[in-house]
Amino acid sequence: MDRLMRASAGTALFALLWVALNLVHPVGPRFLLWLPVVAGGIVAFLVLLRTARSDALPQPTRRFWKQLTGAVALVTAGMAAQAIEVLTSADPRGPHSGAAMLSFCGPAVLIIMYALFRLPLGRQSAGEIVRIVLDAATVALAAAVFIWHYSTRQALESNDKTGVYLSLLVTLIALLAVFAVVKFVLTSRLHVDNKALRLLGVAMFVGAVGPMFRPLFERADPTVFPNMAGPPLVFFLAAWAADRQRSAATVATRRRGVVEPRRRPFSLLPYAAVAAVDTLLISVTVSDSPDEGVVVGSAVLLMALVVIRQSLAFRDNGKLLARLDHGATHDGLTQLPNRVLFHARLDTALTAPGDRPVAVALIDLDDFKEVNDTLGHEVGDQLLIGVAKRLEGCVRVEDTVARLGGDEFVVVLDDADPGAADLAAERMMNALLQPIYADGHELPIRASIGIADGRTGDEASVLLRHADIAMYAAKKLHGTAYLHYDPTMATTGSDHAHLGAELREAITDGQLFLLYQPIVSLDDGRIIGAEALVRWAHPTRGTLAPDSFIPVAERTGLIVPLGRWVLRTAFAQLASWIAEYDEAAPRVLNVNVSARDLREAGFADAVAALLAEHRITADRIVLEITETMAVEPGQSVTNLHRLRALGVRISLDDFGTGHSTLTLLHDCPIDEIKLDRSFTQTPIDNRVPISAAVIHLAQVLGLHAVAEGVETAEQAEQLLELGYLAAQGYYFARPMPPVRLGELLGAGVSLTPAFSQPDTGLPELTAGTPRS
């Protein structure tokens, strides 16, 4: 807390204690009762002015605090005017309605309301807006009851017409202010910090209800006013809010990407207001107060508001639960059943009583990647939606059309023999003959359909694998075509499916292994990390790179056990290096994860369990994802946030090759970007290289940047000059077995100039070799 805030807090505390002391026994000159009021306003003005001039805040936020600074100046002037009126009055015990004070404070409240209403609400549904208004009305009505009971009623009973009019005017302005503040406290904040706005809400509430204690003060000492204690507290709360806003803006620039705690889905404020009115109701009932009817009627009205609000909330919660249930079993883009519901429907068909035929048709869109790469993901999404609608129109009610992911669709044809499956395939082919129009583009559709014929009692995984084999065989035919699975299909046509059958055994039989490519510090060539790369020692085909089997793993669902094997093996290896080499071990280990991994509900928990099992701190693990995975809605984003909450770092791989946007980098939980090798190896001319723009962007956003594919000394020197601190590539080292990397760690050697590794018995990998 700086000096201004200490002064504000000290002024408020002194005012409360001094007023309390004078209510018990008058001491000291009267001007000391008013001095903290004016001093508190001046200090609050200075704090708010400092926030309004902060360069760390966006323009709408600075404008809001400038308007509040003006309002505080008017309120301070009004308090000073009332102080002068009271201190110079011949009768210090007179009513002192405060007309001069009101002439300043009335416009100040209107300025505050104007500033609040200029702040946008953000995206709210109609139901949310209704609930917000009802909650705000509940609090405002509760405040009105208290102001009536303790202030307005007293003025009416005293027959002071001027006091009545002023009291009613103050009450109206106060209630409008309370309504405005509560409305924005309960809704989303786009430009004002959450806690700062809540502090302003408390300040406005204190200012609105403070005058109602005037009768209680008069019984103790008519020369002591509530305005001597309330405004210093209001000024302190306003100053605290402004200081909180300025501090939050400074922290936000240092904590980009940190997952904010989830906001409570409801506010206790309206319920507290109801409880307060109920307490007042009990009080007036016991004391037989003349305004008992008013309080009772207000309490009934408050309960009605709460009942209406809760009814709306229950209705909206029901709709939300229905959407969540639907989202768990349906694809977010096409609204078709997803992989989970597809497997459930297929299992139901295969386990039905009796002996019935069941067919599975797997549909894959050819050349879909080219649509995404040339026209963008938005057009690609519209194409997928159009295909989904057409496929749905080709099947019976008892059949199921699902989207497995990407451009793959699958159909469960229940009680369909090969002839019925042929008719369904013909309908699907005819439906896909006409092009789809998306965003002004005419998109012809070419699809390959593989059909597996089965019967009840068959295994779902076998049927899906057979459909995959048939689909790849259909890809060899011209145009959109379909084929039934035949065990005699040529090996070349079903090569991927055969690999899929072998891959399952490879995962359990120890045929997979990991290589590790060092990530080095560009200034001295020291190893600062490593990337784990999976390979397959196939018994007949030799060592296979990931591009040979990762697509098959994704199609057959084996990508999940494959990904868990990679994580488990990589974590164990890092733990081994840490135990053997201590500080010389790689500071971080990068591991690639698939989109299917991120869609698994238990993925974050599995990572947490592996960290605990191997006693590895989370910040030593970097999980690499692609841009498409970063923007996938649903479970993928949830897992990313949960991983970040664990302390695991997230890297955006192959940056620059897709449709990277500033929005993606701002909204997604990213710690690191890896510059794609295509930019690292681009010849340098008089233009500013893309790699320079990327490093400047990373520095502005506070992201770590790693350059991939460095193959020459010139590339390394240029990247270092541009500001890159880390890189990997053949110039430093090729992917190597863990034993060889351990030797380098133990020797503590620099990998600049390029390290020439001895023959490892593995085939040489080219710079373009895909990674897991």
PDB file of N, CA and C in Angstrom, residues 581-618:
ATOM      1  N   TYR A 581      22.089 -37.019 -14.037  1.00  0.00           N
ATOM      2  CA  TYR A 581      22.882 -35.835 -14.393  1.00  0.00           C
ATOM      3  C   TYR A 581      22.491 -34.583 -13.618  1.00  0.00           C
ATOM      4  N   ASP A 582      21.446 -34.667 -12.798  1.00  0.00           N
ATOM      5  CA  ASP A 582      21.037 -33.559 -11.944  1.00  0.00           C
ATOM      6  C   ASP A 582      20.857 -32.275 -12.757  1.00  0.00           C
ATOM      7  N   GLU A 583      21.608 -31.240 -12.465  1.00  0.00           N
ATOM      8  CA  GLU A 583      21.428 -29.954 -13.130  1.00  0.00           C
ATOM      9  C   GLU A 583      21.817 -29.990 -14.596  1.00  0.00           C
ATOM     10  N   ALA A 584      22.597 -30.977 -15.007  1.00  0.00           N
ATOM     11  CA  ALA A 584      22.987 -31.081 -16.411  1.00  0.00           C
ATOM     12  C   ALA A 584      21.887 -31.713 -17.256  1.00  0.00           C
ATOM     13  N   ALA A 585      20.854 -32.260 -16.622  1.00  0.00           N
ATOM     14  CA  ALA A 585      19.745 -32.862 -17.369  1.00  0.00           C
ATOM     15  C   ALA A 585      18.996 -31.783 -18.138  1.00  0.00           C
ATOM     16  N   PRO A 586      18.285 -32.161 -19.208  1.00  0.00           N
ATOM     17  CA  PRO A 586      17.505 -31.167 -19.958  1.00  0.00           C
ATOM     18  C   PRO A 586      16.547 -30.424 -19.043  1.00  0.00           C
ATOM     19  N   ARG A 587      16.533 -29.113 -19.194  1.00  0.00           N
ATOM     20  CA  ARG A 587      15.631 -28.315 -18.344  1.00  0.00           C
ATOM     21  C   ARG A 587      14.174 -28.619 -18.667  1.00  0.00           C
ATOM     22  N   VAL A 588      13.872 -28.845 -19.934  1.00  0.00           N
ATOM     23  CA  VAL A 588      12.504 -29.162 -20.331  1.00  0.00           C
ATOM     24  C   VAL A 588      12.523 -30.309 -21.327  1.00  0.00           C
ATOM     25  N   LEU A 589      11.420 -31.034 -21.378  1.00  0.00           N
ATOM     26  CA  LEU A 589      11.239 -32.103 -22.363  1.00  0.00           C
ATOM     27  C   LEU A 589       9.954 -31.818 -23.122  1.00  0.00           C
ATOM     28  N   ASN A 590      10.093 -31.687 -24.447  1.00  0.00           N
ATOM     29  CA  ASN A 590       8.933 -31.430 -25.298  1.00  0.00           C
ATOM     30  C   ASN A 590       8.364 -32.746 -25.805  1.00  0.00           C
ATOM     31  N   VAL A 591       7.035 -32.886 -25.688  1.00  0.00           N
ATOM     32  CA  VAL A 591       6.354 -34.091 -26.156  1.00  0.00           C
ATOM     33  C   VAL A 591       5.156 -33.659 -26.989  1.00  0.00           C
ATOM     34  N   ASN A 592       5.031 -34.223 -28.192  1.00  0.00           N
ATOM     35  CA  ASN A 592       3.895 -33.910 -29.058  1.00  0.00           C
ATOM     36  C   ASN A 592       2.667 -34.693 -28.607  1.00  0.00           C
ATOM     37  N   VAL A 593       1.515 -34.030 -28.615  1.00  0.00           N
ATOM     38  CA  VAL A 593       0.259 -34.704 -28.298  1.00  0.00           C
ATOM     39  C   VAL A 593      -0.691 -34.533 -29.474  1.00  0.00           C
ATOM     40  N   SER A 594      -1.580 -35.483 -29.633  1.00  0.00           N
ATOM     41  CA  SER A 594      -2.515 -35.462 -30.753  1.00  0.00           C
ATOM     42  C   SER A 594      -3.824 -34.784 -30.356  1.00  0.00           C
ATOM     43  N   ALA A 595      -4.591 -34.432 -31.381  1.00  0.00           N
ATOM     44  CA  ALA A 595      -5.904 -33.840 -31.127  1.00  0.00           C
ATOM     45  C   ALA A 595      -6.806 -34.821 -30.384  1.00  0.00           C
ATOM     46  N   ARG A 596      -6.662 -36.097 -30.695  1.00  0.00           N
ATOM     47  CA  ARG A 596      -7.482 -37.109 -30.033  1.00  0.00           C
ATOM     48  C   ARG A 596      -7.134 -37.199 -28.546  1.00  0.00           C
ATOM     49  N   ASP A 597      -5.845 -37.049 -28.217  1.00  0.00           N
ATOM     50  CA  ASP A 597      -5.440 -37.040 -26.810  1.00  0.00           C
ATOM     51  C   ASP A 597      -6.149 -35.921 -26.054  1.00  0.00           C
ATOM     52  N   LEU A 598      -6.152 -34.726 -26.648  1.00  0.00           N
ATOM     53  CA  LEU A 598      -6.729 -33.575 -25.963  1.00  0.00           C
ATOM     54  C   LEU A 598      -8.231 -33.702 -25.795  1.00  0.00           C
ATOM     55  N   ARG A 599      -8.871 -34.486 -26.656  1.00  0.00           N
ATOM     56  CA  ARG A 599     -10.319 -34.665 -26.529  1.00  0.00           C
ATOM     57  C   ARG A 599     -10.684 -35.699 -25.456  1.00  0.00           C
ATOM     58  N   GLU A 600      -9.684 -36.398 -24.910  1.00  0.00           N
ATOM     59  CA  GLU A 600      -9.943 -37.383 -23.867  1.00  0.00           C
ATOM     60  C   GLU A 600     -10.211 -36.671 -22.540  1.00  0.00           C
ATOM     61  N   ALA A 601     -11.334 -37.008 -21.907  1.00  0.00           N
ATOM     62  CA  ALA A 601     -11.707 -36.334 -20.656  1.00  0.00           C
ATOM     63  C   ALA A 601     -10.664 -36.519 -19.559  1.00  0.00           C
ATOM     64  N   GLY A 602      -9.975 -37.679 -19.542  1.00  0.00           N
ATOM     65  CA  GLY A 602      -9.013 -37.943 -18.476  1.00  0.00           C
ATOM     66  C   GLY A 602      -7.579 -37.645 -18.830  1.00  0.00           C
ATOM     67  N   PHE A 603      -7.351 -36.895 -19.923  1.00  0.00           N
ATOM     68  CA  PHE A 603      -5.971 -36.673 -20.371  1.00  0.00           C
ATOM     69  C   PHE A 603      -5.164 -35.875 -19.352  1.00  0.00           C
ATOM     70  N   ALA A 604      -5.715 -34.777 -18.860  1.00  0.00           N
ATOM     71  CA  ALA A 604      -4.982 -33.946 -17.884  1.00  0.00           C
ATOM     72  C   ALA A 604      -4.684 -34.744 -16.614  1.00  0.00           C
ATOM     73  N   ASP A 605      -5.642 -35.560 -16.184  1.00  0.00           N
ATOM     74  CA  ASP A 605      -5.415 -36.386 -14.997  1.00  0.00           C
ATOM     75  C   ASP A 605      -4.299 -37.407 -15.246  1.00  0.00           C
ATOM     76  N   ALA A 606      -4.249 -37.959 -16.456  1.00  0.00           N
ATOM     77  CA  ALA A 606      -3.196 -38.923 -16.779  1.00  0.00           C
ATOM     78  C   ALA A 606      -1.818 -38.262 -16.732  1.00  0.00           C
ATOM     79  N   VAL A 607      -1.718 -37.042 -17.245  1.00  0.00           N
ATOM     80  CA  VAL A 607      -0.448 -36.307 -17.198  1.00  0.00           C
ATOM     81  C   VAL A 607      -0.059 -36.026 -15.748  1.00  0.00           C
ATOM     82  N   ALA A 608      -1.032 -35.617 -14.939  1.00  0.00           N
ATOM     83  CA  ALA A 608      -0.755 -35.341 -13.524  1.00  0.00           C
ATOM     84  C   ALA A 608      -0.275 -36.602 -12.804  1.00  0.00           C
ATOM     85  N   ALA A 609      -0.872 -37.740 -13.135  1.00  0.00           N
ATOM     86  CA  ALA A 609      -0.459 -38.993 -12.494  1.00  0.00           C
ATOM     87  C   ALA A 609       0.967 -39.363 -12.888  1.00  0.00           C
ATOM     88  N   LEU A 610       1.335 -39.151 -14.142  1.00  0.00           N
ATOM     89  CA  LEU A 610       2.696 -39.458 -14.585  1.00  0.00           C
ATOM     90  C   LEU A 610       3.715 -38.525 -13.917  1.00  0.00           C
ATOM     91  N   LEU A 611       3.354 -37.251 -13.766  1.00  0.00           N
ATOM     92  CA  LEU A 611       4.244 -36.316 -13.078  1.00  0.00           C
ATOM     93  C   LEU A 611       4.498 -36.766 -11.643  1.00  0.00           C
ATOM     94  N   ALA A 612       3.427 -37.182 -10.970  1.00  0.00           N
ATOM     95  CA  ALA A 612       3.569 -37.638  -9.586  1.00  0.00           C
ATOM     96  C   ALA A 612       4.351 -38.947  -9.513  1.00  0.00           C
ATOM     97  N   GLU A 613       4.085 -39.845 -10.459  1.00  0.00           N
ATOM     98  CA  GLU A 613       4.756 -41.152 -10.440  1.00  0.00           C
ATOM     99  C   GLU A 613       6.263 -40.998 -10.589  1.00  0.00           C
ATOM    100  N   HIS A 614       6.707 -40.136 -11.489  1.00  0.00           N
ATOM    101  CA  HIS A 614       8.136 -39.981 -11.766  1.00  0.00           C
ATOM    102  C   HIS A 614       8.761 -38.805 -11.008  1.00  0.00           C
ATOM    103  N   ARG A 615       7.948 -38.131 -10.177  1.00  0.00           N
ATOM    104  CA  ARG A 615       8.441 -37.014  -9.346  1.00  0.00           C
ATOM    105  C   ARG A 615       9.102 -35.937 -10.194  1.00  0.00           C
ATOM    106  N   ILE A 616       8.399 -35.548 -11.228  1.00  0.00           N
ATOM    107  CA  ILE A 616       8.873 -34.500 -12.136  1.00  0.00           C
ATOM    108  C   ILE A 616       8.025 -33.257 -11.897  1.00  0.00           C
ATOM    109  N   THR A 617       8.656 -32.103 -11.758  1.00  0.00           N
ATOM    110  CA  THR A 617       7.893 -30.865 -11.624  1.00  0.00           C
ATOM    111  C   THR A 617       7.256 -30.530 -12.969  1.00  0.00           C
ATOM    112  N   ALA A 618       6.048 -30.013 -12.904  1.00  0.00           N
ATOM    113  CA  ALA A 618       5.256 -29.817 -14.123  1.00  0.00           C
ATOM    114  C   ALA A 618       5.911 -28.855 -15.108  1.00  0.00           C
TER     115      ALA A 618
END
